């Protein structure tokens, strides 16, 4: 998807602060952090959102979650706790329509979210 900003990050056409990469997944720091640690974990393949997934994506979704946990441990978030969020659709606040998991930590979070 040539016009997708995250596909361009995957391709290296747009710079990012990449913190993890494997065959199917990359992670990088969010450009506009909402906590002292704010990372994004995304599939390399263009998937619009969680709503664009099906049974055949089970393994990929598991891999994304495991990378979230790894990155959180690497940044020391696991002791205090952290939040993993995927905004799905406009009403939920999704602005980039390439599936991504936000990993946020380093401060307290309210519940329910706004
Ligand atoms: P969402 O609103 O859930 O779709 O989240 C999109 C996230 O992508 C926001 O937190 C943005 O700050 C982040 N973002 C947008 N462009 C970039 C970029 N070029 N590099 C890193 N993060 C980005
Ligand atoms: Zn994309």
PDB file of C-alpha atoms and ligand atoms in Angstrom:
ATOM      1  CA  UNK A   1       0.000   0.000   0.000  1.00  0.00           C
ATOM      2  CA  UNK A   2       2.103   2.857  -1.355  1.00  0.00           C
ATOM      3  CA  UNK A   3       0.184   5.636   0.391  1.00  0.00           C
ATOM      4  CA  UNK A   4       0.185   3.972   3.839  1.00  0.00           C
ATOM      5  CA  UNK A   5       2.609   5.713   6.216  1.00  0.00           C
ATOM      6  CA  UNK A   6       3.353   2.519   8.187  1.00  0.00           C
ATOM      7  CA  UNK A   7       3.976   0.533   4.987  1.00  0.00           C
ATOM      8  CA  UNK A   8       6.475   3.270   4.099  1.00  0.00           C
ATOM      9  CA  UNK A   9       8.128   2.850   7.505  1.00  0.00           C
ATOM     10  CA  UNK A  10       8.320  -0.930   6.897  1.00  0.00           C
ATOM     11  CA  UNK A  11       9.924  -0.256   3.493  1.00  0.00           C
ATOM     12  CA  UNK A  12      12.402   2.194   5.045  1.00  0.00           C
ATOM     13  CA  UNK A  13      11.076   5.026   2.855  1.00  0.00           C
ATOM     14  CA  UNK A  14      10.160   7.051   5.973  1.00  0.00           C
ATOM     15  CA  UNK A  15      12.609   7.087   8.883  1.00  0.00           C
ATOM     16  CA  UNK A  16      11.593   5.681  12.265  1.00  0.00           C
ATOM     17  CA  UNK A  17      13.232   4.880  15.584  1.00  0.00           C
ATOM     18  CA  UNK A  18      13.094   1.151  15.011  1.00  0.00           C
ATOM     19  CA  UNK A  19      13.507  -0.960  18.138  1.00  0.00           C
ATOM     20  CA  UNK A  20      12.628  -4.437  16.866  1.00  0.00           C
ATOM     21  CA  UNK A  21      12.351  -6.302  13.575  1.00  0.00           C
ATOM     22  CA  UNK A  22      11.737  -9.905  12.534  1.00  0.00           C
ATOM     23  CA  UNK A  23      10.274 -11.575   9.449  1.00  0.00           C
ATOM     24  CA  UNK A  24       6.705 -10.433  10.106  1.00  0.00           C
ATOM     25  CA  UNK A  25       6.781  -7.678  12.733  1.00  0.00           C
ATOM     26  CA  UNK A  26       8.497  -4.361  13.389  1.00  0.00           C
ATOM     27  CA  UNK A  27       8.330  -2.029  16.387  1.00  0.00           C
ATOM     28  CA  UNK A  28       9.324   1.616  16.643  1.00  0.00           C
ATOM     29  CA  UNK A  29       8.866   4.575  18.951  1.00  0.00           C
ATOM     30  CA  UNK A  30       5.718   6.639  18.451  1.00  0.00           C
ATOM     31  CA  UNK A  31       6.507  10.043  16.931  1.00  0.00           C
ATOM     32  CA  UNK A  32       4.096  11.780  19.331  1.00  0.00           C
ATOM     33  CA  UNK A  33       4.513   9.892  22.630  1.00  0.00           C
ATOM     34  CA  UNK A  34       1.619   9.916  25.094  1.00  0.00           C
ATOM     35  CA  UNK A  35       3.737   8.483  27.941  1.00  0.00           C
ATOM     36  CA  UNK A  36       7.455   8.383  28.695  1.00  0.00           C
ATOM     37  CA  UNK A  37       7.548   5.080  26.802  1.00  0.00           C
ATOM     38  CA  UNK A  38       5.241   4.811  23.779  1.00  0.00           C
ATOM     39  CA  UNK A  39       6.066   2.161  21.197  1.00  0.00           C
ATOM     40  CA  UNK A  40       4.132   0.862  18.200  1.00  0.00           C
ATOM     41  CA  UNK A  41       4.213  -2.813  17.212  1.00  0.00           C
ATOM     42  CA  UNK A  42       2.957  -3.510  13.692  1.00  0.00           C
ATOM     43  CA  UNK A  43       2.753  -6.327  11.139  1.00  0.00           C
ATOM     44  CA  UNK A  44       4.957  -5.786   8.074  1.00  0.00           C
ATOM     45  CA  UNK A  45       2.018  -6.821   5.903  1.00  0.00           C
ATOM     46  CA  UNK A  46      -0.658  -4.175   5.397  1.00  0.00           C
ATOM     47  CA  UNK A  47      -3.608  -5.063   7.641  1.00  0.00           C
ATOM     48  CA  UNK A  48      -6.098  -2.209   8.103  1.00  0.00           C
ATOM     49  CA  UNK A  49      -7.086  -2.863  11.718  1.00  0.00           C
ATOM     50  CA  UNK A  50      -8.110  -5.640  14.094  1.00  0.00           C
ATOM     51  CA  UNK A  51     -11.386  -5.672  12.192  1.00  0.00           C
ATOM     52  CA  UNK A  52      -9.433  -6.747   9.085  1.00  0.00           C
ATOM     53  CA  UNK A  53      -8.187  -9.987  10.706  1.00  0.00           C
ATOM     54  CA  UNK A  54      -9.511 -13.529  10.552  1.00  0.00           C
ATOM     55  CA  UNK A  55      -8.645 -17.088  11.633  1.00  0.00           C
ATOM     56  CA  UNK A  56      -5.620 -17.176   9.333  1.00  0.00           C
ATOM     57  CA  UNK A  57      -4.120 -14.205  11.239  1.00  0.00           C
ATOM     58  CA  UNK A  58      -4.107 -15.984  14.611  1.00  0.00           C
ATOM     59  CA  UNK A  59      -0.360 -16.647  14.552  1.00  0.00           C
ATOM     60  CA  UNK A  60       0.484 -13.101  13.456  1.00  0.00           C
ATOM     61  CA  UNK A  61      -1.687 -11.593  16.209  1.00  0.00           C
ATOM     62  CA  UNK A  62       0.054 -13.807  18.756  1.00  0.00           C
ATOM     63  CA  UNK A  63       3.444 -12.702  17.463  1.00  0.00           C
ATOM     64  CA  UNK A  64       2.450  -9.038  17.766  1.00  0.00           C
ATOM     65  CA  UNK A  65       1.419  -9.531  21.404  1.00  0.00           C
ATOM     66  CA  UNK A  66       4.608 -11.416  22.262  1.00  0.00           C
ATOM     67  CA  UNK A  67       6.706  -8.619  20.740  1.00  0.00           C
ATOM     68  CA  UNK A  68       4.737  -6.108  22.867  1.00  0.00           C
ATOM     69  CA  UNK A  69       5.675  -8.068  25.994  1.00  0.00           C
ATOM     70  CA  UNK A  70       9.333  -8.359  24.923  1.00  0.00           C
ATOM     71  CA  UNK A  71       9.628  -4.642  24.192  1.00  0.00           C
ATOM     72  CA  UNK A  72       7.894  -3.773  27.466  1.00  0.00           C
ATOM     73  CA  UNK A  73      10.375  -5.956  29.382  1.00  0.00           C
ATOM     74  CA  UNK A  74      13.289  -4.438  27.460  1.00  0.00           C
ATOM     75  CA  UNK A  75      12.200  -0.950  28.544  1.00  0.00           C
ATOM     76  CA  UNK A  76      11.588  -2.117  32.119  1.00  0.00           C
ATOM     77  CA  UNK A  77       7.839  -1.507  31.996  1.00  0.00           C
ATOM     78  CA  UNK A  78       6.891  -4.919  33.366  1.00  0.00           C
ATOM     79  CA  UNK A  79       7.670  -4.010  36.982  1.00  0.00           C
ATOM     80  CA  UNK A  80       5.264  -1.066  37.234  1.00  0.00           C
ATOM     81  CA  UNK A  81       2.874  -2.179  34.529  1.00  0.00           C
ATOM     82  CA  UNK A  82       2.011  -1.016  31.050  1.00  0.00           C
ATOM     83  CA  UNK A  83      -0.886  -0.751  28.662  1.00  0.00           C
ATOM     84  CA  UNK A  84      -1.342  -2.317  25.203  1.00  0.00           C
ATOM     85  CA  UNK A  85      -4.013  -0.671  23.037  1.00  0.00           C
ATOM     86  CA  UNK A  86      -5.204  -1.086  19.483  1.00  0.00           C
ATOM     87  CA  UNK A  87      -7.647   1.578  18.356  1.00  0.00           C
ATOM     88  CA  UNK A  88     -10.007   0.009  15.844  1.00  0.00           C
ATOM     89  CA  UNK A  89     -11.961   2.373  13.632  1.00  0.00           C
ATOM     90  CA  UNK A  90     -12.511   6.126  13.695  1.00  0.00           C
ATOM     91  CA  UNK A  91     -14.741   6.274  16.771  1.00  0.00           C
ATOM     92  CA  UNK A  92     -12.078   4.444  18.752  1.00  0.00           C
ATOM     93  CA  UNK A  93      -9.506   7.039  17.694  1.00  0.00           C
ATOM     94  CA  UNK A  94      -7.718   5.143  14.923  1.00  0.00           C
ATOM     95  CA  UNK A  95      -5.907   7.621  12.691  1.00  0.00           C
ATOM     96  CA  UNK A  96      -3.435   5.345  10.872  1.00  0.00           C
ATOM     97  CA  UNK A  97      -5.211   2.553   9.043  1.00  0.00           C
ATOM     98  CA  UNK A  98      -2.473  -0.054   9.290  1.00  0.00           C
ATOM     99  CA  UNK A  99      -2.893  -2.329  12.317  1.00  0.00           C
ATOM    100  CA  UNK A 100      -0.703  -1.264  15.248  1.00  0.00           C
ATOM    101  CA  UNK A 101      -0.492  -2.042  18.937  1.00  0.00           C
ATOM    102  CA  UNK A 102       0.410   0.879  21.183  1.00  0.00           C
ATOM    103  CA  UNK A 103       2.617  -0.110  24.134  1.00  0.00           C
ATOM    104  CA  UNK A 104       2.500   2.655  26.734  1.00  0.00           C
ATOM    105  CA  UNK A 105       4.246   2.851  30.076  1.00  0.00           C
ATOM    106  CA  UNK A 106       6.204   4.894  32.547  1.00  0.00           C
ATOM    107  CA  UNK A 107       3.196   6.581  34.120  1.00  0.00           C
ATOM    108  CA  UNK A 108      -0.206   5.695  35.625  1.00  0.00           C
ATOM    109  CA  UNK A 109      -3.224   5.293  33.382  1.00  0.00           C
ATOM    110  CA  UNK A 110      -6.872   5.998  34.097  1.00  0.00           C
ATOM    111  CA  UNK A 111      -9.660   3.487  33.597  1.00  0.00           C
ATOM    112  CA  UNK A 112     -11.991   3.625  31.798  1.00  0.00           C
ATOM    113  CA  UNK A 113     -10.027   5.267  28.984  1.00  0.00           C
ATOM    114  CA  UNK A 114     -11.430   8.509  27.571  1.00  0.00           C
TER     115      UNK A 114
HETATM  116  P1  LIG B   1      -3.891   5.629  16.152  1.00  0.00           P
HETATM  117  O1  LIG B   1      -4.423   7.031  16.423  1.00  0.00           O
HETATM  118  O2  LIG B   1      -4.304   4.623  17.160  1.00  0.00           O
HETATM  119  O3  LIG B   1      -4.196   5.218  14.723  1.00  0.00           O
HETATM  120  O4  LIG B   1      -2.323   5.742  16.309  1.00  0.00           O
HETATM  121  C1  LIG B   1      -1.481   6.200  15.298  1.00  0.00           C
HETATM  122  C2  LIG B   1      -0.180   6.526  15.971  1.00  0.00           C
HETATM  123  O5  LIG B   1       0.814   6.617  14.985  1.00  0.00           O
HETATM  124  C3  LIG B   1      -0.192   7.860  16.727  1.00  0.00           C
HETATM  125  O6  LIG B   1       0.132   7.628  18.086  1.00  0.00           O
HETATM  126  C4  LIG B   1       0.856   8.686  15.994  1.00  0.00           C
HETATM  127  O7  LIG B   1       1.602   9.527  16.863  1.00  0.00           O
HETATM  128  C5  LIG B   1       1.731   7.601  15.379  1.00  0.00           C
HETATM  129  N1  LIG B   1       2.465   7.998  14.194  1.00  0.00           N
HETATM  130  C6  LIG B   1       1.993   8.623  13.084  1.00  0.00           C
HETATM  131  N2  LIG B   1       2.974   8.798  12.184  1.00  0.00           N
HETATM  132  C7  LIG B   1       4.093   8.260  12.726  1.00  0.00           C
HETATM  133  C8  LIG B   1       5.444   8.141  12.286  1.00  0.00           C
HETATM  134  N3  LIG B   1       5.848   8.594  11.105  1.00  0.00           N
HETATM  135  N4  LIG B   1       6.331   7.537  13.113  1.00  0.00           N
HETATM  136  C9  LIG B   1       5.947   7.075  14.314  1.00  0.00           C
HETATM  137  N5  LIG B   1       4.689   7.159  14.786  1.00  0.00           N
HETATM  138  C10 LIG B   1       3.774   7.751  14.003  1.00  0.00           C
HETATM  139 ZN1  LIG B   2       0.169  -0.195   5.539  1.00  0.00          ZN
END
